[in-house]
Short mmCIF file of C-alpha atoms in Angstrom, two decimals:
data_model
loop_
_atom_site.label_atom_id
_atom_site.label_comp_id
_atom_site.label_asym_id
_atom_site.label_seq_id
_atom_site.Cartn_x
_atom_site.Cartn_y
_atom_site.Cartn_z
CA UNK A 66 15.50 108.89 59.22
CA UNK A 67 17.50 105.70 59.04
CA UNK A 68 15.35 103.93 61.67
CA UNK A 69 11.94 104.69 60.18
CA UNK A 70 12.06 102.38 57.15
CA UNK A 71 13.29 99.56 59.33
CA UNK A 72 10.34 100.09 61.71
CA UNK A 73 7.88 100.09 58.85
CA UNK A 74 9.44 96.95 57.41
CA UNK A 75 9.30 95.16 60.79
CA UNK A 76 5.64 96.14 61.24
CA UNK A 77 4.76 94.81 57.79
CA UNK A 78 6.53 91.53 58.42
CA UNK A 79 4.65 91.09 61.67
CA UNK A 80 1.31 91.65 59.97
CA UNK A 81 2.27 89.18 57.24
CA UNK A 82 3.15 86.55 59.85
CA UNK A 83 -0.13 87.12 61.65
CA UNK A 84 -2.03 86.77 58.39
CA UNK A 85 -0.20 83.53 57.54
CA UNK A 86 -0.74 82.02 61.02
CA UNK A 87 -4.48 82.72 61.06
CA UNK A 88 -5.45 79.61 58.99
CA UNK A 89 -3.25 77.46 61.23
CA UNK A 90 -4.99 78.81 64.33
CA UNK A 91 -8.41 78.15 62.82
CA UNK A 92 -7.37 74.60 61.88
CA UNK A 93 -6.20 73.92 65.43
CA UNK A 94 -9.42 75.29 66.88
CA UNK A 95 -11.48 73.16 64.50
CA UNK A 96 -9.45 70.10 65.42
CA UNK A 97 -10.01 70.72 69.11
CA UNK A 98 -13.75 70.97 68.43
CA UNK A 99 -14.13 68.13 65.91
CA UNK A 100 -11.85 65.47 67.39
CA UNK A 101 -13.80 65.00 70.66
CA UNK A 102 -17.03 64.72 68.69
CA UNK A 103 -15.47 62.15 66.37
CA UNK A 104 -14.11 60.21 69.35
CA UNK A 105 -17.52 60.15 71.06
CA UNK A 106 -19.17 59.05 67.80
CA UNK A 107 -16.71 56.18 67.34
CA UNK A 108 -17.03 55.13 70.97
CA UNK A 109 -20.83 55.14 70.84
CA UNK A 110 -20.79 53.23 67.57
CA UNK A 111 -18.46 50.62 69.07
CA UNK A 112 -20.69 50.35 72.15
CA UNK A 113 -23.79 49.81 69.99
CA UNK A 114 -21.98 47.12 67.99
CA UNK A 115 -20.83 45.38 71.17
CA UNK A 116 -24.36 45.45 72.57
CA UNK A 117 -25.72 44.00 69.33
CA UNK A 118 -23.13 41.21 69.46
CA UNK A 119 -23.96 40.47 73.10
CA UNK A 120 -27.67 40.40 72.30
CA UNK A 121 -27.09 38.02 69.37
CA UNK A 122 -24.95 35.78 71.57
CA UNK A 123 -27.61 35.71 74.28
CA UNK A 124 -30.23 34.76 71.71
CA UNK A 125 -28.07 31.82 70.61
CA UNK A 126 -27.64 30.73 74.22
CA UNK A 127 -31.35 31.09 74.91
CA UNK A 128 -32.28 29.03 71.84
CA UNK A 129 -29.72 26.34 72.67
CA UNK A 130 -30.74 25.99 76.31
CA UNK A 131 -34.40 26.00 75.33
CA UNK A 132 -33.78 23.14 72.88
CA UNK A 133 -32.07 21.16 75.62
CA UNK A 134 -34.93 21.65 78.04
CA UNK A 135 -37.74 20.99 75.59
CA UNK A 136 -36.14 18.07 73.78
CA UNK A 137 -33.48 16.47 75.99
CA UNK A 138 -32.98 13.43 73.80
CA UNK A 139 -31.64 15.62 70.97
CA UNK A 140 -28.74 17.04 72.99
CA UNK A 141 -27.35 14.60 75.55
CA UNK A 142 -25.43 16.39 78.28
CA UNK A 143 -22.32 14.40 79.06
CA UNK A 144 -19.00 15.61 80.40
CA UNK A 145 -17.81 18.10 79.52
CA UNK A 146 -20.85 20.32 79.73
CA UNK A 147 -21.78 22.10 76.48
CA UNK A 148 -19.80 25.27 75.84
CA UNK A 149 -22.85 27.50 76.13
CA UNK A 150 -23.75 26.04 79.53
CA UNK A 151 -20.14 26.57 80.57
CA UNK A 152 -20.30 30.20 79.47
CA UNK A 153 -23.46 30.81 81.49
CA UNK A 154 -21.82 29.27 84.55
CA UNK A 155 -18.63 31.24 83.95
CA UNK A 156 -20.52 34.55 83.87
CA UNK A 157 -22.40 33.85 87.10
CA UNK A 158 -20.85 34.72 90.44
CA UNK A 159 -23.56 34.10 93.04
CA UNK A 160 -24.93 30.75 94.19
CA UNK A 161 -27.05 29.43 97.02
CA UNK A 162 -25.18 26.63 98.78
CA UNK A 163 -27.22 24.05 100.66
CA UNK A 164 -25.42 21.90 103.22
CA UNK A 165 -26.72 19.26 105.63
CA UNK A 166 -26.52 19.46 109.40
CA UNK A 167 -26.25 15.80 110.39
CA UNK A 168 -26.44 16.58 114.12
CA UNK A 169 -29.82 18.31 114.01
CA UNK A 170 -31.11 16.61 110.81
CA UNK A 171 -31.66 19.96 109.13
CA UNK A 172 -30.14 21.90 106.27
CA UNK A 173 -28.22 25.16 106.09
CA UNK A 174 -28.38 27.70 103.25
CA UNK A 175 -25.61 30.15 102.41
CA UNK A 176 -25.24 32.83 99.76
CA UNK A 177 -21.84 32.29 98.15
CA UNK A 178 -19.63 33.81 95.51
CA UNK A 179 -18.18 31.09 93.33
CA UNK A 180 -15.88 30.54 90.38
CA UNK A 181 -16.51 27.93 87.72
CA UNK A 182 -13.44 26.23 86.24
CA UNK A 183 -14.59 24.70 82.94
CA UNK A 184 -11.31 22.88 82.31
CA UNK A 185 -11.91 20.85 85.49
CA UNK A 186 -15.74 20.87 85.57
CA UNK A 187 -15.28 22.22 89.08
CA UNK A 188 -16.80 24.94 91.24
CA UNK A 189 -14.50 26.66 93.75
CA UNK A 190 -15.54 28.81 96.69
CA UNK A 191 -14.07 30.07 99.92
CA UNK A 192 -15.28 30.19 103.50
CA UNK A 193 -14.09 31.16 106.94
CA UNK A 194 -13.18 28.12 109.03
CA UNK A 195 -15.06 29.61 112.00
CA UNK A 196 -18.48 29.14 110.45
CA UNK A 197 -21.30 26.64 110.80
CA UNK A 198 -21.00 25.88 107.10
CA UNK A 199 -17.36 24.80 107.49
CA UNK A 200 -18.19 22.59 110.51
CA UNK A 201 -21.00 20.90 108.57
CA UNK A 202 -18.78 20.23 105.55
CA UNK A 203 -16.25 18.54 107.81
CA UNK A 204 -18.92 15.99 108.72
CA UNK A 205 -20.94 15.61 105.50
CA UNK A 206 -19.85 16.88 102.10
CA UNK A 207 -22.95 16.36 99.97
CA UNK A 208 -24.17 19.75 98.70
CA UNK A 209 -26.51 21.42 96.25
CA UNK A 210 -25.82 24.71 94.45
CA UNK A 211 -28.54 26.85 92.91
CA UNK A 212 -27.33 29.29 90.27
CA UNK A 213 -29.73 31.55 88.41
CA UNK A 214 -29.73 34.59 86.18
CA UNK A 215 -33.36 35.67 86.54
CA UNK A 216 -33.74 39.42 86.25
CA UNK A 217 -30.10 40.08 85.38
CA UNK A 218 -30.84 41.88 82.12
CA UNK A 219 -28.24 41.76 79.34
CA UNK A 220 -25.57 40.22 81.54
CA UNK A 221 -27.01 36.71 81.16
CA UNK A 222 -29.97 35.01 79.51
CA UNK A 223 -32.40 36.03 82.24
CA UNK A 224 -34.44 32.84 81.88
CA UNK A 225 -32.64 29.86 83.39
CA UNK A 226 -31.59 28.39 86.68
CA UNK A 227 -29.03 25.64 87.12
CA UNK A 228 -28.99 23.32 90.13
CA UNK A 229 -25.75 21.43 90.67
CA UNK A 230 -25.40 18.48 93.04
CA UNK A 231 -22.09 17.06 94.09
CA UNK A 232 -19.53 16.75 96.82
CA UNK A 233 -17.86 19.72 98.46
CA UNK A 234 -14.48 19.20 100.04
CA UNK A 235 -12.01 21.43 101.82
CA UNK A 236 -8.86 21.76 99.71
CA UNK A 237 -6.05 20.60 102.01
CA UNK A 238 -3.24 20.64 99.48
CA UNK A 239 -1.52 24.01 99.84
CA UNK A 240 -0.50 24.29 96.18
CA UNK A 241 -3.98 23.44 94.89
CA UNK A 242 -5.59 25.73 97.47
CA UNK A 243 -3.51 28.68 96.31
CA UNK A 244 -4.24 27.85 92.67
CA UNK A 245 -7.98 27.90 93.35
CA UNK A 246 -7.66 30.98 95.57
CA UNK A 247 -5.89 32.87 92.79
CA UNK A 248 -8.57 31.93 90.23
CA UNK A 249 -11.35 32.79 92.67
CA UNK A 250 -9.82 36.17 93.52
CA UNK A 251 -9.37 36.99 89.84
CA UNK A 252 -13.05 36.26 89.26
CA UNK A 253 -14.13 38.22 92.36
CA UNK A 254 -11.59 41.04 92.78
CA UNK A 255 -13.97 43.18 94.85
CA UNK A 256 -14.16 40.64 97.69
CA UNK A 257 -10.64 39.77 98.87
CA UNK A 258 -11.84 39.83 102.50
CA UNK A 259 -13.81 36.64 101.80
CA UNK A 260 -11.05 34.92 99.83
CA UNK A 261 -7.67 35.81 101.34
CA UNK A 262 -6.70 35.31 104.98
CA UNK A 263 -5.29 32.82 107.43
CA UNK A 264 -8.74 31.57 108.44
CA UNK A 265 -10.10 31.35 104.88
CA UNK A 266 -10.35 27.83 103.46
CA UNK A 267 -10.84 26.99 99.80
CA UNK A 268 -13.71 24.67 98.85
CA UNK A 269 -14.01 22.51 95.78
CA UNK A 270 -17.32 21.17 94.46
CA UNK A 271 -17.13 18.18 92.13
CA UNK A 272 -20.37 18.19 90.16
CA UNK A 273 -22.21 14.88 89.77
CA UNK A 274 -25.62 15.99 88.52
CA UNK A 275 -27.18 19.11 87.03
CA UNK A 276 -30.71 20.31 86.43
CA UNK A 277 -31.42 23.15 84.02
CA UNK A 278 -34.83 24.79 84.41
CA UNK A 279 -36.36 27.68 82.49
CA UNK A 280 -39.00 30.20 83.51
CA UNK A 281 -41.69 27.93 82.01
CA UNK A 282 -40.76 25.22 84.55
CA UNK A 283 -39.37 22.94 81.84
CA UNK A 284 -36.56 20.86 83.27
CA UNK A 285 -33.57 19.01 81.84
CA UNK A 286 -31.73 16.57 84.11
CA UNK A 287 -28.10 15.60 83.64
CA UNK A 288 -26.18 12.87 85.42
CA UNK A 289 -22.44 12.40 85.25
CA UNK A 290 -22.92 8.63 85.03
CA UNK A 291 -25.83 8.24 82.66
CA UNK A 292 -26.27 11.50 80.74
CA UNK A 293 -29.77 12.96 80.35
CA UNK A 294 -32.84 11.76 82.16
#
């Protein structure tokens, strides 16, 4: 008889604890259900806002570049290049590099990954020393670079090409070469095989002239010596 009341009391306490813990369990279950939904909502909202900001920024760039092309006299392009032009160049990674073969009086075209350094108004690239391109640059360093963003969607403006003319030189100074190599690798982390290695030389293009053309074939010319033409 002495144990029976204690058993009943223990059973009652257990039921009371279960009753008290039930709201807590429900709250935890609701949290596990609601929190992911809230996270996805916030993430999607942030993504939409970022896309809207990018779209607005691209519209500003498009309007600015269009004004340069259509009315060059209103916006003279002198060093340094306008910030918007710098941003377009900074976002691009591919360029077509044209070099001259002085021995056969012909030209050579290469698809290159490049990095634009706005603080120096310089384009840096890399190439294997055992290439025709490298041999040609050793003899004649005048080059042309064609950079475009046609068909690239939201990444760029999708309407302009930029042709840069200048001199391309092999960077002999070890410290400068490693500085440019580091910047180039940071901008192109997926392609270390083209940037790092004992036979990989760093190239520097000093820009002298630029031509900005839109899809309507309207052209703005820029010269480092005389500004717009």
